[in-house]
Tab-separated table of C-alpha atoms in Angstrom:
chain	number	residue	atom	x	y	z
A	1	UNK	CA	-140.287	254.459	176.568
A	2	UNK	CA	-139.585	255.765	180.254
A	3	UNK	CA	-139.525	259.270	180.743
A	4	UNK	CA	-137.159	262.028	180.871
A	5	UNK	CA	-136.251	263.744	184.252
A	6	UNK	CA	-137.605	266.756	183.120
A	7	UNK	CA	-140.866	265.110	182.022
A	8	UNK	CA	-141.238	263.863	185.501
A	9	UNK	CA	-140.904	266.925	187.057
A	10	UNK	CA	-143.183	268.772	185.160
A	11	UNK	CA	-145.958	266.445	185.859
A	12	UNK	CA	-144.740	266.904	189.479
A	13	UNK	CA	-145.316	270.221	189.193
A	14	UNK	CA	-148.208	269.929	187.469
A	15	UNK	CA	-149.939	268.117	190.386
A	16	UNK	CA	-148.482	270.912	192.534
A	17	UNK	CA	-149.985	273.368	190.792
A	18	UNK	CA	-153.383	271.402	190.953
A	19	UNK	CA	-153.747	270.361	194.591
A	20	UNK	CA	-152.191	273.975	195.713
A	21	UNK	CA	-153.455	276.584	193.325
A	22	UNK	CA	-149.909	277.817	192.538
A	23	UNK	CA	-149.964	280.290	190.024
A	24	UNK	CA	-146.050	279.731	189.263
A	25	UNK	CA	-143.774	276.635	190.771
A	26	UNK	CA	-139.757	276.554	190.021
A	27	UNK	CA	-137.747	273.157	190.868
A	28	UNK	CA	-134.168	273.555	191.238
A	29	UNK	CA	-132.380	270.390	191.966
A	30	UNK	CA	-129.120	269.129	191.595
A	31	UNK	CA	-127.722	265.587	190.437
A	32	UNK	CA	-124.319	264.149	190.372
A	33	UNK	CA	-122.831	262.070	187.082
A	34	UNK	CA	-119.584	260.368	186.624
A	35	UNK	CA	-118.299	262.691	189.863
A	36	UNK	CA	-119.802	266.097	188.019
A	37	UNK	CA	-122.581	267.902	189.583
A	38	UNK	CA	-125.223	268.668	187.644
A	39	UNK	CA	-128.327	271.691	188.491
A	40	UNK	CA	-131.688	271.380	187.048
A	41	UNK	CA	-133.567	274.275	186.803
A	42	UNK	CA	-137.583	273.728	186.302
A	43	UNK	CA	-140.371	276.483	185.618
A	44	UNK	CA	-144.086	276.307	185.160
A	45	UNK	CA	-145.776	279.296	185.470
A	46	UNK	CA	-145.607	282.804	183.907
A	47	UNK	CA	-141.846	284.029	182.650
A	48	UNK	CA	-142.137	287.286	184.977
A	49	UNK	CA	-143.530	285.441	188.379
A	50	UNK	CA	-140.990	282.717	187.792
A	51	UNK	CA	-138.207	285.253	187.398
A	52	UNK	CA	-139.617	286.704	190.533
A	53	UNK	CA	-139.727	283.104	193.030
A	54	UNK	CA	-136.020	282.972	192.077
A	55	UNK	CA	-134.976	286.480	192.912
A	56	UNK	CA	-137.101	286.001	196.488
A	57	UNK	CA	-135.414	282.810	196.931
A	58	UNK	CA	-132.066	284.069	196.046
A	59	UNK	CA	-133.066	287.642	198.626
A	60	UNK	CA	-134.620	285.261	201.353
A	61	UNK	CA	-133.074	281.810	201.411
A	62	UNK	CA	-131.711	281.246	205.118
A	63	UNK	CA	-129.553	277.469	205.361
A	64	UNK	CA	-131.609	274.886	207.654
A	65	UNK	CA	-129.492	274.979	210.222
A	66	UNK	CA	-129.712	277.292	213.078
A	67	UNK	CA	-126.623	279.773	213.753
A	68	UNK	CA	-124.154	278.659	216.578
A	69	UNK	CA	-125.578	279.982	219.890
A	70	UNK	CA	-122.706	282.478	221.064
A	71	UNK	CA	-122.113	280.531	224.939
A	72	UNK	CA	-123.281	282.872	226.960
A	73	UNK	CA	-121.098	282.111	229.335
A	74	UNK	CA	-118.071	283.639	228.004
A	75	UNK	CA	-119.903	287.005	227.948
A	76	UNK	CA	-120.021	286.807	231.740
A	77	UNK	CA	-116.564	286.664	232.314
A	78	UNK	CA	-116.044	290.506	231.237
């Protein structure tokens, strides 16, 4: 019988937790099906210090990309 996404993930996590020492891990992901998207939230670890990675993530989350460079150039002309 294979196993369930969330099944895999936990013993994802579970290795995480192992190798790391991570007192609390939480997977969000996303999927799409049949052109719906789909979030997956995952937590291992203590209710409280779960709740807590979430809110610092929500606080502190910054997107990959770096902002657009003002050209510096255009200050000059003033």
């Amino acid at each position: 019988m294979p196993k369930s996404d969330v099944q895999v993930a936990r013993e994802i996590v579970g290795a995480f937790v192992e190798e790391c020492g991570a007192d609390a891990v939480v997977i969000i992901y996303s999927k799409v099906k049949r052109r719906k998207t789909e979030t997956f939230l995952v937590p291992f670890g203590n209710a409280h210090t779960c709740n807590a990675l979430i809110d610092y993530a929500y606080e502190n989350y910054e997107p990959p990309f770096p902002a657009e460079e003002v050209n510096e150039s255009e200050d000059e002309d003033d």
